[in-house]
Short mmCIF file of C-alpha atoms and ligand atoms in Angstrom, two decimals:
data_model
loop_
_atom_site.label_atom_id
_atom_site.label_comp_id
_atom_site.label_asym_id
_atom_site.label_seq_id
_atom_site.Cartn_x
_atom_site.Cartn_y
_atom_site.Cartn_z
CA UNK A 353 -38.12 113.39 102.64
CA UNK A 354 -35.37 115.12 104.98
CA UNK A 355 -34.44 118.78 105.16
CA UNK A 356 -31.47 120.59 106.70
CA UNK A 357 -32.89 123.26 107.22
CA UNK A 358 -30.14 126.36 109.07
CA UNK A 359 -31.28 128.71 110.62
CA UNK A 360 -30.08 130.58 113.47
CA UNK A 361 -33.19 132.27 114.70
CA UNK A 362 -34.22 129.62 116.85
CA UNK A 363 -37.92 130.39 117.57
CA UNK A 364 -38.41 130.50 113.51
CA UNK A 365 -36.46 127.47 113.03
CA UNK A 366 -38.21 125.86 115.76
CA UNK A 367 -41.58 127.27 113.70
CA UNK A 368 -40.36 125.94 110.47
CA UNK A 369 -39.59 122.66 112.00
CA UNK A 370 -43.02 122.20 113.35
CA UNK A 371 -44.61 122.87 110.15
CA UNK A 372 -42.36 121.00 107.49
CA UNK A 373 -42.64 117.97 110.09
CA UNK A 374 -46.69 118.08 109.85
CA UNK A 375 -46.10 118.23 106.33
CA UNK A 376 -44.07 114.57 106.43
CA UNK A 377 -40.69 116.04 106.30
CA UNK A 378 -37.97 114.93 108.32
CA UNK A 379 -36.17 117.64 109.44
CA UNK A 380 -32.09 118.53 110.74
CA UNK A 381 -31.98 121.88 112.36
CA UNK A 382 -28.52 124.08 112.62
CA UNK A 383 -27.95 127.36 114.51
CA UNK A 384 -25.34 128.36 112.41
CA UNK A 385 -22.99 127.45 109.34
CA UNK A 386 -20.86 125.64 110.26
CA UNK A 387 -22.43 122.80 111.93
CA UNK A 388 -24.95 123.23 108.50
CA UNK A 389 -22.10 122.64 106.47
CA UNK A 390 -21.11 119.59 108.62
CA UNK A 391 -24.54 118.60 108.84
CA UNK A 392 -25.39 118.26 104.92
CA UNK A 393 -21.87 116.33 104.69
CA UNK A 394 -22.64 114.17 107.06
CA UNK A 395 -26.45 112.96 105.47
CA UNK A 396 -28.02 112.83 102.65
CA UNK A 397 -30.88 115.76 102.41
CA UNK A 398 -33.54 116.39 99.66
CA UNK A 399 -33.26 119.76 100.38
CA UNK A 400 -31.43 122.24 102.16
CA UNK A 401 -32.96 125.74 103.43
CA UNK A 402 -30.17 128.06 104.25
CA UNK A 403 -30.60 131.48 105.75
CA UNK A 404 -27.66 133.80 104.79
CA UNK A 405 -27.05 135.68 108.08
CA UNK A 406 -25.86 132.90 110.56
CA UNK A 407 -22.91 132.46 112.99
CA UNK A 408 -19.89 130.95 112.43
CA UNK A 409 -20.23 130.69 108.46
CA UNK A 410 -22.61 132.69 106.42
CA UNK A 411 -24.85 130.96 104.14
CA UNK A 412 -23.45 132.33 100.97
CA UNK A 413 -20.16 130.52 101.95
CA UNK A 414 -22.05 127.51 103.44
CA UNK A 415 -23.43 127.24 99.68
CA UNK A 416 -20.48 127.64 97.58
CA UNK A 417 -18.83 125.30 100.26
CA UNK A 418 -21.09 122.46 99.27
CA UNK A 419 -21.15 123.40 95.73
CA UNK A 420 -16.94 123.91 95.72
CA UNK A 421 -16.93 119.96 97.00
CA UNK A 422 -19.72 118.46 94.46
CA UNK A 423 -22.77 118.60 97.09
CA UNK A 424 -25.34 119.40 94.63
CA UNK A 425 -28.74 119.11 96.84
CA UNK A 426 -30.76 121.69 95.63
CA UNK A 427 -30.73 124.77 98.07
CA UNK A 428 -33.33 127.02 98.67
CA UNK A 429 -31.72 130.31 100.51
CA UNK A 430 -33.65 132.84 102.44
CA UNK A 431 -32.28 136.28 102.18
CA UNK A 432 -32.57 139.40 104.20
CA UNK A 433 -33.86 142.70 102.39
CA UNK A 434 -30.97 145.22 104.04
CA UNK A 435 -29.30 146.33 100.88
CA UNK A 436 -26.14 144.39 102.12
CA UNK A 437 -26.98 140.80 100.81
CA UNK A 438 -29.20 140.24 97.71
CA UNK A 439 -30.86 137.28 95.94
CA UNK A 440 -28.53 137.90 92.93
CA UNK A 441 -25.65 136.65 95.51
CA UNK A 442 -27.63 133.79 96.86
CA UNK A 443 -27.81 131.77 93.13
CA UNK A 444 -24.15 133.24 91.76
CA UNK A 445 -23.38 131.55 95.00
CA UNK A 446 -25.14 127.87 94.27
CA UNK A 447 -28.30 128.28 95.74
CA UNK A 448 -31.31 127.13 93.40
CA UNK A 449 -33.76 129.58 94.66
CA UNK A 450 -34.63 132.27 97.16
CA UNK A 451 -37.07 133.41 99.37
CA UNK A 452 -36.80 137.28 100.88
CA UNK A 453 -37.50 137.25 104.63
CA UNK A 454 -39.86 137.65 106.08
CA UNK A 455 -41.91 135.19 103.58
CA UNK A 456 -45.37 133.22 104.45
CA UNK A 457 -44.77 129.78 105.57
CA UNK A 458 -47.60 128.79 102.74
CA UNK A 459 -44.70 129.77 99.91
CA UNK A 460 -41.73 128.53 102.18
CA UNK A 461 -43.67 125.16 101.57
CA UNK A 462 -44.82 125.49 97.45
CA UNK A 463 -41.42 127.06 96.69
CA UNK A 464 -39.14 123.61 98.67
CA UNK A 465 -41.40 121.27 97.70
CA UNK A 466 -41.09 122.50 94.30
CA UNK A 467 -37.20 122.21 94.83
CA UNK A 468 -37.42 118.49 96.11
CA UNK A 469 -39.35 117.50 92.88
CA UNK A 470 -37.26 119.17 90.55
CA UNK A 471 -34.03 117.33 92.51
CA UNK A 472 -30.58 118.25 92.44
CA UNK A 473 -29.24 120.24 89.60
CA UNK A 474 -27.11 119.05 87.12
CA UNK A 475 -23.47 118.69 87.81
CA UNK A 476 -21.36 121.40 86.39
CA UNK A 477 -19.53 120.96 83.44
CA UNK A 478 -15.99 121.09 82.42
CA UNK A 479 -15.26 123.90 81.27
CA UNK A 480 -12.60 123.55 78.13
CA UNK A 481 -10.12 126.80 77.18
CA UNK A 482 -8.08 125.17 74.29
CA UNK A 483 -6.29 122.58 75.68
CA UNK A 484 -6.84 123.56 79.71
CA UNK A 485 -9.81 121.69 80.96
CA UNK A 486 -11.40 122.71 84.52
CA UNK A 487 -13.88 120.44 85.85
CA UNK A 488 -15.66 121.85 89.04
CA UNK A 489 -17.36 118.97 89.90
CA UNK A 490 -14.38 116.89 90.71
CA UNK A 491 -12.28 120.18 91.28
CA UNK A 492 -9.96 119.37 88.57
CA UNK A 493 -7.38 120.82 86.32
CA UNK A 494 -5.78 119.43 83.15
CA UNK A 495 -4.03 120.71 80.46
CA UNK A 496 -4.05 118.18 77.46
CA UNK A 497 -3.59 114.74 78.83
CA UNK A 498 -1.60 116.64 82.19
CA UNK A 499 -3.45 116.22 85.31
CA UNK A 500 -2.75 119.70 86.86
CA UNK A 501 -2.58 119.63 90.76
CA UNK A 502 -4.18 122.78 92.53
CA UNK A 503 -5.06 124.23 95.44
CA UNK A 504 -9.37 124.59 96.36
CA UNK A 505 -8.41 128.01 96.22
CA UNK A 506 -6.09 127.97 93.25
CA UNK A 507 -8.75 126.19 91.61
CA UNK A 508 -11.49 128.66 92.89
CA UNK A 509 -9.67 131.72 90.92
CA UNK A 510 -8.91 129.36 87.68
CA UNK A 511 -12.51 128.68 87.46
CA UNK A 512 -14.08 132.06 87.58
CA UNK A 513 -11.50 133.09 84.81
CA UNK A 514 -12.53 130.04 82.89
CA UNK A 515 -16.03 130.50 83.00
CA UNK A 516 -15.32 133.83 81.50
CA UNK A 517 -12.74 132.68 79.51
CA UNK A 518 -11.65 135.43 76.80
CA UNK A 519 -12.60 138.40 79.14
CA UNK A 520 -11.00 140.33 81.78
CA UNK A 521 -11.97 139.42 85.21
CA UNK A 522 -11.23 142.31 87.72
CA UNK A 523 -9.53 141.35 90.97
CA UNK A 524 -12.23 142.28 93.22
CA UNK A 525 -14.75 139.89 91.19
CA UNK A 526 -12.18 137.20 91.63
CA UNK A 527 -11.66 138.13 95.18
CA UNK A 528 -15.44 137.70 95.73
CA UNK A 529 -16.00 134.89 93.62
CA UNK A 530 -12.87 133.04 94.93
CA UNK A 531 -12.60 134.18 98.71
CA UNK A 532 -15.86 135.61 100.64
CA UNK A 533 -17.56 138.53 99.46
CA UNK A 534 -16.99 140.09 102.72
CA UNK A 535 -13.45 139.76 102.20
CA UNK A 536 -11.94 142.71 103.33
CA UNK A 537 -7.98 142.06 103.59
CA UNK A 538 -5.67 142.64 101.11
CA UNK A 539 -6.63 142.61 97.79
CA UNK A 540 -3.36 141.58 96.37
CA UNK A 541 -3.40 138.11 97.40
CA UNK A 542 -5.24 137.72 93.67
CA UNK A 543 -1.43 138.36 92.48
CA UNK A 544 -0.36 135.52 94.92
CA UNK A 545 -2.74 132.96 93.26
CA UNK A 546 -2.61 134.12 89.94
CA UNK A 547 1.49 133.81 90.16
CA UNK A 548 0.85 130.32 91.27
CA UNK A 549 -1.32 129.18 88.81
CA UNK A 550 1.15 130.74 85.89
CA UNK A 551 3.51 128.28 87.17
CA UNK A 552 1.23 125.03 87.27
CA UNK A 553 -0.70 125.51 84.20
CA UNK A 554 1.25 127.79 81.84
CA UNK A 555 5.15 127.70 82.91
CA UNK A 556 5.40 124.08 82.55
CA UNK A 557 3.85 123.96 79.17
CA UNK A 558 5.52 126.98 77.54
CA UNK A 559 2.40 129.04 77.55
CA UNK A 560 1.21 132.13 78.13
CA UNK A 561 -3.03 132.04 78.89
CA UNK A 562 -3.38 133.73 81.97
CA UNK A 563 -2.32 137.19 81.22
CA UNK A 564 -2.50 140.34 83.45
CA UNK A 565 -4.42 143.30 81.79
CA UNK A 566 -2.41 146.26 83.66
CA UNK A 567 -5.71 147.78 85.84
CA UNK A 568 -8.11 146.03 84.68
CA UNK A 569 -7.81 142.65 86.05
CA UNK A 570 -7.07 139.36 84.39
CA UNK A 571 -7.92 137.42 81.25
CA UNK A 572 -7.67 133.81 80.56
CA UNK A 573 -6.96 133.84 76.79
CA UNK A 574 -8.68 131.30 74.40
CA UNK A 575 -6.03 131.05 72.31
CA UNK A 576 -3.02 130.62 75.10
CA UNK A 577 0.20 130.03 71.89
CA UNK A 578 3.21 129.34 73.25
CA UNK A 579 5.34 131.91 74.70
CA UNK A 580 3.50 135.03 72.74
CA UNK A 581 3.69 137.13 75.56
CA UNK A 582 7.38 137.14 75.78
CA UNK A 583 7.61 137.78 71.94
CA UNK A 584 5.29 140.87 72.45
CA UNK A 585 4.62 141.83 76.30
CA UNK A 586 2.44 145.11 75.04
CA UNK A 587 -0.14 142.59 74.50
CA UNK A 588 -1.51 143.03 78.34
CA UNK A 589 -2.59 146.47 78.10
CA UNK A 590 -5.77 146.83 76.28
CA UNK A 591 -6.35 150.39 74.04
CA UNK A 592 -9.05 151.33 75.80
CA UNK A 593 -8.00 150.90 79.30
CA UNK A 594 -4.53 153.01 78.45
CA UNK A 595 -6.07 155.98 76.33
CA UNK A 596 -6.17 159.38 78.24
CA UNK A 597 -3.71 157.64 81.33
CA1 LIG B 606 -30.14 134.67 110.49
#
């Protein structure tokens, strides 16, 4: 069985190493993320153990890296308890479980071995708003029998409105979901990609799904008829947001 396992404390990797290798694991150590993330696409692992706080590339973004280009080897991510970074964050990001440092090496061990035997999670599904379909797994967009090129990032916004398909997204939950949570530049580059995608997946076809609910955020709409929003524009602004303004 191998293990990447990154770390970039190197007297606890070195420690962890040791141990899993007693325990018949073959183990890849990385100091930070991104020689992890080049690492686990170079070879095939069982299992990767990912701390979050590492050089170069944090884990969360090692993860969703991985998970963004179909590497589904299950993850098991070891957090830090400073208020900053929580487990919650580790599996929104990909991550099949988590371990709060510091942990005992006794349920490092249970909790990977568990991970190995349970193997890598299914793939994602498409995810089907009328006609669009957005498949994560092979990072594609269609809208009926269209193949829809996009951009990873393009893509990245598209699928957290899809996956909530029907509700308003706020930018900075599609800047975190779509950039880095630590993203900290300017927050209006959601307009950029949003602009873009009107004009790959609704301009061409006449339609109207992805529709800007004035601050609030954005809504992928279920049922995306052509051209309603030119017909009746009042339609972005949602009652409750507007009373009392
Ligand atoms: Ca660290």
């Amino acid at each position: 069985m191998r293990v990447l396992l990154v770390e970039d404390e190197e007297r606890l990797a070195e420690l962890l190493r040791n141990g899993l290798a007693e325990e018949g694991f073959a183990v890849d150590v990385a100091l930070n993320g991104r020689d992890g993330l080049w690492l686990a696409g170079e070879n095939r692992y069982d299992a990767i153990v990912l701390d979050v706080l590492l050089p170069l590339m944090n884990g969360y973004e090692v993860c969703r890296r991985l998970r963004d280009g179909g590497d589904w080897t299950p993850i098991l991510m070891l957090t830090a308890k400073d208020g900053e970074y929580d487990e919650v964050e580790a599996l929104d990001n990909g991550a099949d479980d988590y371990l709060c440092k510091p942990f005992s090496y006794a349920v490092l061990l249970a909790r990977l071995r568990a991970l190995v035997r349970r193997g890598g999670r299914e793939r994602p599904v498409a995810i089907t708003v009328d006609d669009l379909v957005v498949d994560p797994a092979g990072l594609r967009c269609r809208r009926g029998d269209t193949e829809i090129a996009l951009t990873p990032k393009e893509f990245a916004v598209l699928h957290a409105l899809a996956r909530r398909a029907g509700e308003v997204v706020s930018k900075a939950e599609l800047l975190e979901q779509a950039w880095d949570f630590a993203y900290n530049g300017d927050p209006s580059i959601v307009e950029v990609y949003i602009s873009a995608l009107r004009r790959k997946i609704d301009t061409p076809f006449g339609r109207n799904s992805l529709v800007t609910v004035r601050g609030a955020g954005y809504r992928l709409d279920v049922r995306g008829t052509p051209g309603n929003a030119r017909e009746n524009p009042k339609r972005e602004t949602t009652p409750e947001r507007t009373r009392g303004r």
